[in-house]
Amino acid sequence: WMQKNLNVSRYRNGDIIPQVTNGLQWINLTTGAWCYYNNDPANGAIYGKLYNWYAVNDPRGLAPQGWHIPTNQEWTVLTDCLGGESIAGGKMKETGTTYWLNPNYGATNSSGFSAIPIGFRWWQPGSFSLYSNSGSTFWSSTQYDNDNGWQRGLNYNTTEVYSSNSNGYNKKC
């Protein structure tokens, strides 16, 4: 696991991943893209970039050489090692409320994962989540169906790590 969020603008083979800021363009994509949260480059230094499912699933490779986007099974192994999905989130979240909304329930960061929230980009209408500091969602590399991938998420008001599937809104890697 990396110690910071992914922040690349090229696939592993050197091809450019386009930055897409327009919400209407975003929701109509069927190819890889990235953006900064709220389209603000200042957010990149803290949070990295948000990627759509198509960038994660691209065969050119999103993660740098020697790294990979974790599979859904690897996420399960991690959460199981941390006591299960119902409590693993607290062990993965950075403590305090510098980034997280209060109360940041159960945050101990005993795993050293140091997750901070960033929110996500909605698939419709291509807008950003209203409460960027309430949660984080992370892609897995496991495909759910032709247009969707599995993801894991954390929230400020629970110790749970939840899983779901999606295609259109951006997550961190």
Coordinates of N, CA and C in Angstrom, one line a residue:
W1 N 0.8 -1.2 0.0 CA 0.0 0.0 0.0 C 0.9 1.2 0.0
M2 N 0.6 2.2 -0.8 CA 1.3 3.5 -0.9 C 1.0 4.3 0.3
Q3 N 1.9 5.2 0.6 CA 1.7 6.1 1.8 C 1.0 7.4 1.5
K4 N 0.7 7.6 0.2 CA -0.1 8.7 -0.2 C -1.0 8.4 -1.3
N5 N -2.0 9.2 -1.6 CA -2.9 9.0 -2.7 C -2.2 9.1 -4.1
L6 N -2.7 8.3 -5.0 CA -2.1 8.3 -6.3 C -2.3 9.7 -7.0
N7 N -1.2 10.2 -7.7 CA -1.2 11.5 -8.2 C -0.5 11.5 -9.5
V8 N -0.9 10.7 -10.5 CA -0.2 10.5 -11.8 C -1.1 11.1 -12.9
S9 N -0.5 11.6 -13.9 CA -1.3 12.1 -15.1 C -0.9 11.3 -16.3
R10 N -0.2 10.2 -16.2 CA 0.2 9.4 -17.3 C 0.0 7.9 -16.9
Y11 N -0.3 7.1 -17.9 CA -0.4 5.7 -17.6 C 1.0 5.1 -17.5
R12 N 1.2 3.9 -17.0 CA 2.5 3.3 -16.8 C 3.3 3.3 -18.1
N13 N 2.7 3.2 -19.2 CA 3.4 3.2 -20.5 C 3.8 4.6 -21.0
G14 N 3.4 5.6 -20.3 CA 3.8 7.0 -20.7 C 2.7 7.8 -21.4
D15 N 1.6 7.1 -21.8 CA 0.5 7.8 -22.4 C -0.2 8.7 -21.4
I16 N -0.6 9.9 -21.9 CA -1.3 10.9 -21.1 C -2.7 10.4 -20.7
I17 N -3.0 10.6 -19.5 CA -4.4 10.5 -19.0 C -5.0 11.9 -19.0
P18 N -6.1 12.1 -19.8 CA -6.6 13.4 -19.9 C -7.2 13.9 -18.6
Q19 N -7.0 15.2 -18.3 CA -7.7 15.9 -17.3 C -9.1 16.4 -17.8
V20 N -10.2 16.0 -17.1 CA -11.5 16.5 -17.6 C -12.1 17.2 -16.4
T21 N -12.4 18.5 -16.7 CA -13.0 19.3 -15.6 C -14.5 19.6 -15.9
N22 N -14.9 19.5 -17.1 CA -16.3 19.7 -17.4 C -17.2 18.6 -17.0
G23 N -18.2 18.9 -16.2 CA -19.1 17.9 -15.6 C -19.9 17.1 -16.7
L24 N -20.4 17.7 -17.7 CA -21.1 17.0 -18.8 C -20.2 16.1 -19.6
Q25 N -19.0 16.6 -19.9 CA -18.0 15.7 -20.5 C -17.7 14.5 -19.6
W26 N -17.6 14.8 -18.3 CA -17.2 13.7 -17.4 C -18.2 12.6 -17.4
I27 N -19.5 12.9 -17.3 CA -20.5 11.8 -17.2 C -20.7 11.1 -18.6
N28 N -20.2 11.6 -19.6 CA -20.3 10.9 -20.9 C -19.0 10.1 -21.3
L29 N -18.0 10.1 -20.5 CA -16.8 9.4 -20.8 C -16.9 7.9 -20.8
T30 N -16.2 7.3 -21.7 CA -16.0 5.8 -21.7 C -14.5 5.5 -21.7
T31 N -13.7 6.5 -21.5 CA -12.3 6.3 -21.5 C -11.7 7.0 -20.2
G32 N -10.5 6.7 -19.8 CA -9.9 7.1 -18.6 C -9.7 8.6 -18.5
A33 N -9.9 9.2 -17.3 CA -9.7 10.6 -17.1 C -9.4 10.8 -15.6
W34 N -8.9 12.0 -15.3 CA -8.7 12.4 -13.9 C -9.1 13.8 -13.7
C35 N -9.2 14.2 -12.5 CA -9.5 15.6 -12.1 C -9.0 15.8 -10.7
Y36 N -8.9 17.1 -10.3 CA -8.7 17.4 -8.9 C -10.1 17.6 -8.3
Y37 N -10.2 17.3 -7.0 CA -11.4 17.5 -6.3 C -11.8 19.0 -6.5
N38 N -13.0 19.2 -6.9 CA -13.6 20.6 -7.1 C -12.8 21.3 -8.2
N39 N -12.1 20.6 -9.0 CA -11.3 21.1 -10.1 C -10.3 22.2 -9.6
D40 N -9.8 22.0 -8.4 CA -8.9 23.0 -7.8 C -7.5 22.3 -7.7
P41 N -6.6 22.8 -8.5 CA -5.2 22.2 -8.4 C -4.6 22.2 -7.0
A42 N -5.0 23.2 -6.2 CA -4.4 23.2 -4.8 C -4.8 21.9 -4.0
N43 N -5.9 21.3 -4.4 CA -6.3 20.1 -3.7 C -5.4 18.9 -4.1
G44 N -4.7 19.0 -5.2 CA -3.8 17.9 -5.6 C -2.6 17.6 -4.7
A45 N -2.1 18.7 -4.1 CA -1.0 18.5 -3.2 C -1.3 17.7 -1.9
I46 N -2.6 17.9 -1.5 CA -3.0 17.2 -0.3 C -3.6 15.8 -0.6
Y47 N -4.5 15.8 -1.6 CA -5.4 14.7 -1.8 C -5.0 13.8 -3.1
G48 N -4.1 14.3 -3.9 CA -3.9 13.6 -5.1 C -5.0 13.9 -6.1
K49 N -5.1 13.0 -7.1 CA -6.1 13.1 -8.2 C -7.2 12.1 -8.0
L50 N -8.4 12.5 -8.5 CA -9.5 11.6 -8.6 C -9.5 10.9 -10.0
Y51 N -9.8 9.6 -10.1 CA -9.8 8.9 -11.4 C -11.1 8.3 -11.6
N52 N -11.5 8.2 -12.8 CA -12.7 7.4 -13.1 C -12.4 5.9 -13.3
W53 N -13.4 5.1 -13.3 CA -13.2 3.6 -13.4 C -12.4 3.3 -14.7
Y54 N -12.7 4.0 -15.8 CA -12.0 3.7 -17.0 C -10.5 3.8 -16.9
A55 N -10.0 4.8 -16.2 CA -8.6 5.0 -16.0 C -8.0 3.8 -15.1
V56 N -8.8 3.4 -14.1 CA -8.4 2.3 -13.2 C -8.3 1.0 -14.0
N57 N -9.2 0.8 -14.9 CA -9.4 -0.5 -15.7 C -8.6 -0.5 -17.0
D58 N -7.9 0.6 -17.3 CA -7.2 0.7 -18.5 C -6.0 -0.3 -18.6
P59 N -5.8 -1.1 -19.6 CA -4.7 -2.0 -19.6 C -3.3 -1.4 -19.7
R60 N -3.2 -0.1 -19.9 CA -1.9 0.6 -19.9 C -1.3 0.7 -18.5
G61 N -2.2 0.5 -17.5 CA -1.7 0.6 -16.1 C -1.8 2.0 -15.5
L62 N -2.6 2.1 -14.5 CA -2.7 3.4 -13.8 C -1.6 3.6 -12.7
A63 N -1.3 2.5 -12.0 CA -0.3 2.6 -11.0 C 1.2 2.6 -11.6
P64 N 2.1 3.3 -10.9 CA 3.5 3.3 -11.4 C 4.1 1.9 -11.4
Q65 N 5.2 1.8 -12.1 CA 5.9 0.5 -12.3 C 6.2 -0.1 -10.9
G66 N 5.9 -1.3 -10.7 CA 6.1 -2.0 -9.4 C 5.0 -1.9 -8.4
W67 N 3.9 -1.2 -8.8 CA 2.7 -1.0 -8.0 C 1.5 -1.5 -8.7
H68 N 0.4 -1.7 -8.0 CA -0.8 -2.0 -8.7 C -2.0 -1.5 -7.8
I69 N -3.1 -1.3 -8.5 CA -4.3 -0.9 -7.8 C -4.8 -2.2 -7.1
P70 N -5.1 -2.2 -5.8 CA -5.5 -3.4 -5.1 C -6.8 -4.0 -5.6
T71 N -6.8 -5.3 -5.6 CA -8.0 -6.0 -6.0 C -9.0 -5.9 -4.9
N72 N -10.3 -6.3 -5.1 CA -11.3 -6.3 -4.1 C -10.9 -7.4 -3.1
Q73 N -10.3 -8.5 -3.5 CA -9.8 -9.5 -2.5 C -8.7 -8.9 -1.6
E74 N -7.8 -8.2 -2.2 CA -6.8 -7.6 -1.3 C -7.3 -6.6 -0.3
W75 N -8.4 -5.9 -0.7 CA -9.1 -5.0 0.3 C -9.7 -5.9 1.4
T76 N -10.2 -7.0 1.0 CA -10.8 -7.9 2.0 C -9.8 -8.4 3.0
V77 N -8.6 -8.8 2.4 CA -7.5 -9.3 3.3 C -7.1 -8.2 4.3
L78 N -7.0 -7.0 3.8 CA -6.6 -5.9 4.7 C -7.7 -5.7 5.8
T79 N -8.9 -5.6 5.4 CA -10.0 -5.3 6.4 C -10.1 -6.5 7.4
D80 N -9.9 -7.7 6.9 CA -9.9 -8.9 7.8 C -8.8 -8.8 8.8
C81 N -7.6 -8.5 8.3 CA -6.5 -8.3 9.2 C -6.7 -7.3 10.3
L82 N -7.5 -6.3 10.0 CA -7.8 -5.2 10.9 C -9.1 -5.5 11.7
G83 N -9.6 -6.7 11.7 CA -10.7 -7.1 12.6 C -12.0 -7.2 11.9
G84 N -12.0 -7.0 10.6 CA -13.3 -7.1 9.8 C -13.8 -5.7 9.4
E85 N -14.7 -5.7 8.4 CA -15.2 -4.5 7.8 C -15.9 -3.6 8.9
S86 N -16.5 -4.1 9.9 CA -17.2 -3.3 10.8 C -16.3 -2.4 11.7
I87 N -15.1 -2.7 11.9 CA -14.2 -1.9 12.7 C -12.9 -1.4 12.0
A88 N -12.6 -2.0 10.8 CA -11.4 -1.7 10.1 C -11.2 -0.2 9.7
G89 N -12.4 0.4 9.4 CA -12.3 1.8 9.0 C -11.7 2.8 10.0
G90 N -12.1 2.6 11.3 CA -11.5 3.4 12.4 C -10.0 3.2 12.5
K91 N -9.5 2.0 12.2 CA -8.1 1.7 12.3 C -7.3 2.3 11.1
M92 N -8.1 2.6 10.0 CA -7.5 3.2 8.8 C -7.5 4.7 8.7
K93 N -8.4 5.3 9.5 CA -8.6 6.8 9.3 C -7.6 7.6 10.2
E94 N -7.1 8.6 9.6 CA -6.2 9.6 10.3 C -7.1 10.1 11.5
T95 N -6.4 10.3 12.6 CA -7.2 10.7 13.8 C -7.4 12.3 13.7
G96 N -8.3 12.7 14.5 CA -8.6 14.2 14.6 C -9.5 14.7 13.6
T97 N -9.7 16.0 13.6 CA -10.7 16.6 12.6 C -10.0 17.7 11.8
T98 N -8.7 17.5 11.6 CA -8.0 18.5 10.6 C -8.6 18.3 9.2
Y99 N -8.8 17.1 8.8 CA -9.4 16.8 7.5 C -10.8 16.2 7.6
W100 N -11.1 15.4 8.6 CA -12.4 14.7 8.8 C -13.4 15.6 9.5
L101 N -14.6 15.4 9.2 CA -15.7 16.1 10.0 C -15.7 15.5 11.4
N102 N -16.2 16.3 12.3 CA -16.4 15.8 13.7 C -17.6 14.9 13.7
P103 N -17.6 13.8 14.3 CA -16.7 13.3 15.3 C -15.5 12.5 14.9
N104 N -15.4 12.1 13.6 CA -14.4 11.2 13.1 C -14.4 9.9 14.0
Y105 N -15.6 9.4 14.1 CA -15.9 8.3 15.0 C -14.9 7.1 14.9
G106 N -14.4 6.7 16.0 CA -13.6 5.5 16.2 C -12.2 5.6 15.5
A107 N -11.8 6.8 15.0 CA -10.5 6.9 14.3 C -9.3 6.7 15.2
T108 N -8.5 5.7 15.0 CA -7.3 5.4 15.7 C -6.1 5.4 14.9
N109 N -6.2 5.1 13.6 CA -5.1 5.0 12.6 C -4.1 4.0 13.1
S110 N -4.5 3.0 13.9 CA -3.6 2.0 14.4 C -2.9 1.2 13.3
S111 N -3.5 1.2 12.1 CA -2.9 0.4 11.0 C -1.8 1.2 10.3
G112 N -1.8 2.6 10.5 CA -0.9 3.4 9.8 C -1.3 3.8 8.4
F113 N -2.5 3.4 8.0 CA -3.0 3.7 6.7 C -3.2 5.2 6.5
S114 N -3.6 5.9 7.5 CA -3.7 7.4 7.5 C -4.6 7.9 6.4
A115 N -5.8 7.3 6.2 CA -6.8 7.8 5.3 C -7.3 9.1 5.7
I116 N -7.4 10.0 4.7 CA -8.0 11.3 4.9 C -9.2 11.4 3.9
P117 N -10.2 12.2 4.1 CA -11.4 12.3 3.3 C -11.1 13.2 2.1
I118 N -11.8 13.0 1.0 CA -11.8 13.9 -0.1 C -13.1 14.0 -0.8
G119 N -14.0 13.1 -0.5 CA -15.3 13.0 -1.3 C -15.1 12.4 -2.6
F120 N -15.9 12.7 -3.6 CA -15.9 12.1 -4.9 C -16.6 12.9 -5.9
R121 N -16.5 12.5 -7.1 CA -17.2 13.2 -8.2 C -18.4 12.3 -8.6
W122 N -19.6 12.9 -8.6 CA -20.8 12.2 -8.9 C -20.8 11.9 -10.4
W123 N -21.4 10.7 -10.7 CA -21.6 10.3 -12.1 C -22.6 11.2 -12.8
Q124 N -23.5 11.8 -12.0 CA -24.5 12.6 -12.6 C -24.8 13.7 -11.5
P125 N -24.7 15.0 -11.9 CA -24.4 15.6 -13.2 C -22.9 15.9 -13.4
G126 N -22.0 15.1 -12.8 CA -20.6 15.4 -13.0 C -20.1 16.4 -11.9
S127 N -20.9 16.6 -10.9 CA -20.5 17.6 -9.8 C -19.8 16.8 -8.8
F128 N -19.3 17.6 -7.8 CA -18.5 17.0 -6.7 C -19.4 16.8 -5.5
S129 N -19.0 15.9 -4.6 CA -19.8 15.7 -3.4 C -19.8 16.9 -2.6
L130 N -20.9 17.2 -1.9 CA -21.1 18.4 -1.2 C -20.2 18.4 0.1
Y131 N -20.0 17.3 0.7 CA -19.2 17.3 1.9 C -17.9 16.5 1.7
S132 N -16.9 17.2 1.2 CA -15.6 16.5 0.8 C -14.9 16.0 2.0
N133 N -15.2 16.5 3.2 CA -14.5 16.0 4.4 C -15.3 15.0 5.2
S134 N -16.3 14.4 4.6 CA -17.1 13.4 5.3 C -16.7 12.0 5.0
G135 N -16.0 11.7 3.9 CA -15.6 10.4 3.6 C -14.6 10.3 2.4
S136 N -14.1 9.0 2.2 CA -13.2 8.7 1.1 C -13.7 7.4 0.5
T137 N -13.5 7.3 -0.8 CA -13.8 6.1 -1.5 C -12.6 5.7 -2.3
F138 N -12.2 4.5 -2.3 CA -11.0 4.0 -3.0 C -11.4 2.9 -4.0
W139 N -10.8 3.0 -5.2 CA -11.1 2.0 -6.2 C -10.3 0.7 -5.8
S140 N -10.9 -0.4 -6.3 CA -10.2 -1.6 -6.4 C -10.0 -1.9 -7.9
S141 N -9.2 -2.8 -8.3 CA -9.0 -3.1 -9.7 C -9.9 -4.2 -10.2
T142 N -10.8 -4.6 -9.3 CA -11.7 -5.7 -9.6 C -13.0 -5.2 -10.3
Q143 N -13.2 -5.7 -11.5 CA -14.4 -5.3 -12.3 C -15.6 -5.9 -11.8
Y144 N -16.7 -5.2 -11.7 CA -18.0 -5.7 -11.3 C -18.8 -6.2 -12.6
D145 N -18.9 -5.3 -13.6 CA -19.4 -5.7 -14.9 C -18.8 -4.8 -15.9
N146 N -19.3 -4.7 -17.1 CA -18.6 -4.0 -18.2 C -18.2 -2.6 -17.9
D147 N -19.0 -1.9 -17.1 CA -18.8 -0.5 -16.9 C -18.6 -0.1 -15.4
N148 N -18.4 -1.1 -14.5 CA -18.4 -0.8 -13.1 C -17.3 -1.6 -12.4
G149 N -16.7 -1.0 -11.4 CA -15.7 -1.6 -10.6 C -16.0 -1.6 -9.1
W150 N -15.4 -2.5 -8.4 CA -15.6 -2.5 -6.9 C -14.8 -1.4 -6.2
Q151 N -15.3 -0.9 -5.1 CA -14.7 0.1 -4.4 C -14.9 -0.1 -2.9
R152 N -14.0 0.6 -2.1 CA -14.2 0.5 -0.6 C -14.2 2.0 -0.2
G153 N -14.9 2.2 0.9 CA -15.1 3.6 1.4 C -15.0 3.6 3.0
L154 N -14.7 4.8 3.4 CA -14.7 5.2 4.8 C -15.5 6.4 5.0
N155 N -16.1 6.6 6.3 CA -16.9 7.7 6.5 C -16.6 8.3 7.9
Y156 N -16.8 9.6 8.2 CA -16.4 10.2 9.4 C -17.3 9.7 10.6
N157 N -18.5 9.2 10.4 CA -19.4 8.8 11.4 C -19.5 7.3 11.7
T158 N -18.5 6.5 11.3 CA -18.5 5.1 11.5 C -17.1 4.5 11.5
T159 N -17.0 3.4 12.0 CA -15.7 2.6 12.0 C -15.7 1.6 10.8
E160 N -16.8 1.6 10.1 CA -17.0 0.6 9.0 C -16.2 0.9 7.8
V161 N -15.7 -0.1 7.1 CA -15.3 0.0 5.7 C -16.4 -0.6 4.8
Y162 N -17.0 0.2 4.0 CA -18.1 -0.3 3.1 C -17.6 -0.6 1.7
S163 N -18.3 -1.5 1.1 CA -17.9 -1.8 -0.3 C -19.2 -1.7 -1.2
S164 N -18.9 -1.2 -2.4 CA -20.0 -1.0 -3.4 C -19.4 -1.1 -4.8
N165 N -20.2 -0.9 -5.8 CA -19.6 -0.8 -7.2 C -20.2 0.4 -7.9
S166 N -19.4 0.9 -8.8 CA -19.7 2.1 -9.6 C -18.8 2.2 -10.8
N167 N -19.2 3.1 -11.7 CA -18.3 3.4 -12.8 C -18.1 4.9 -12.9
G168 N -19.1 5.7 -12.7 CA -19.0 7.1 -13.2 C -18.4 8.1 -12.3
Y169 N -18.4 7.9 -11.0 CA -17.8 8.9 -10.2 C -16.4 8.5 -9.7
N170 N -15.6 9.6 -9.5 CA -14.2 9.4 -9.3 C -13.9 9.0 -7.9
K171 N -12.9 8.2 -7.7 CA -12.4 7.7 -6.5 C -10.9 7.9 -6.4
K172 N -10.4 7.8 -5.2 CA -8.9 7.8 -5.1 C -8.4 6.4 -5.3
C173 N -7.1 6.3 -5.5 CA -6.4 5.0 -5.6 C -5.3 5.0 -4.6

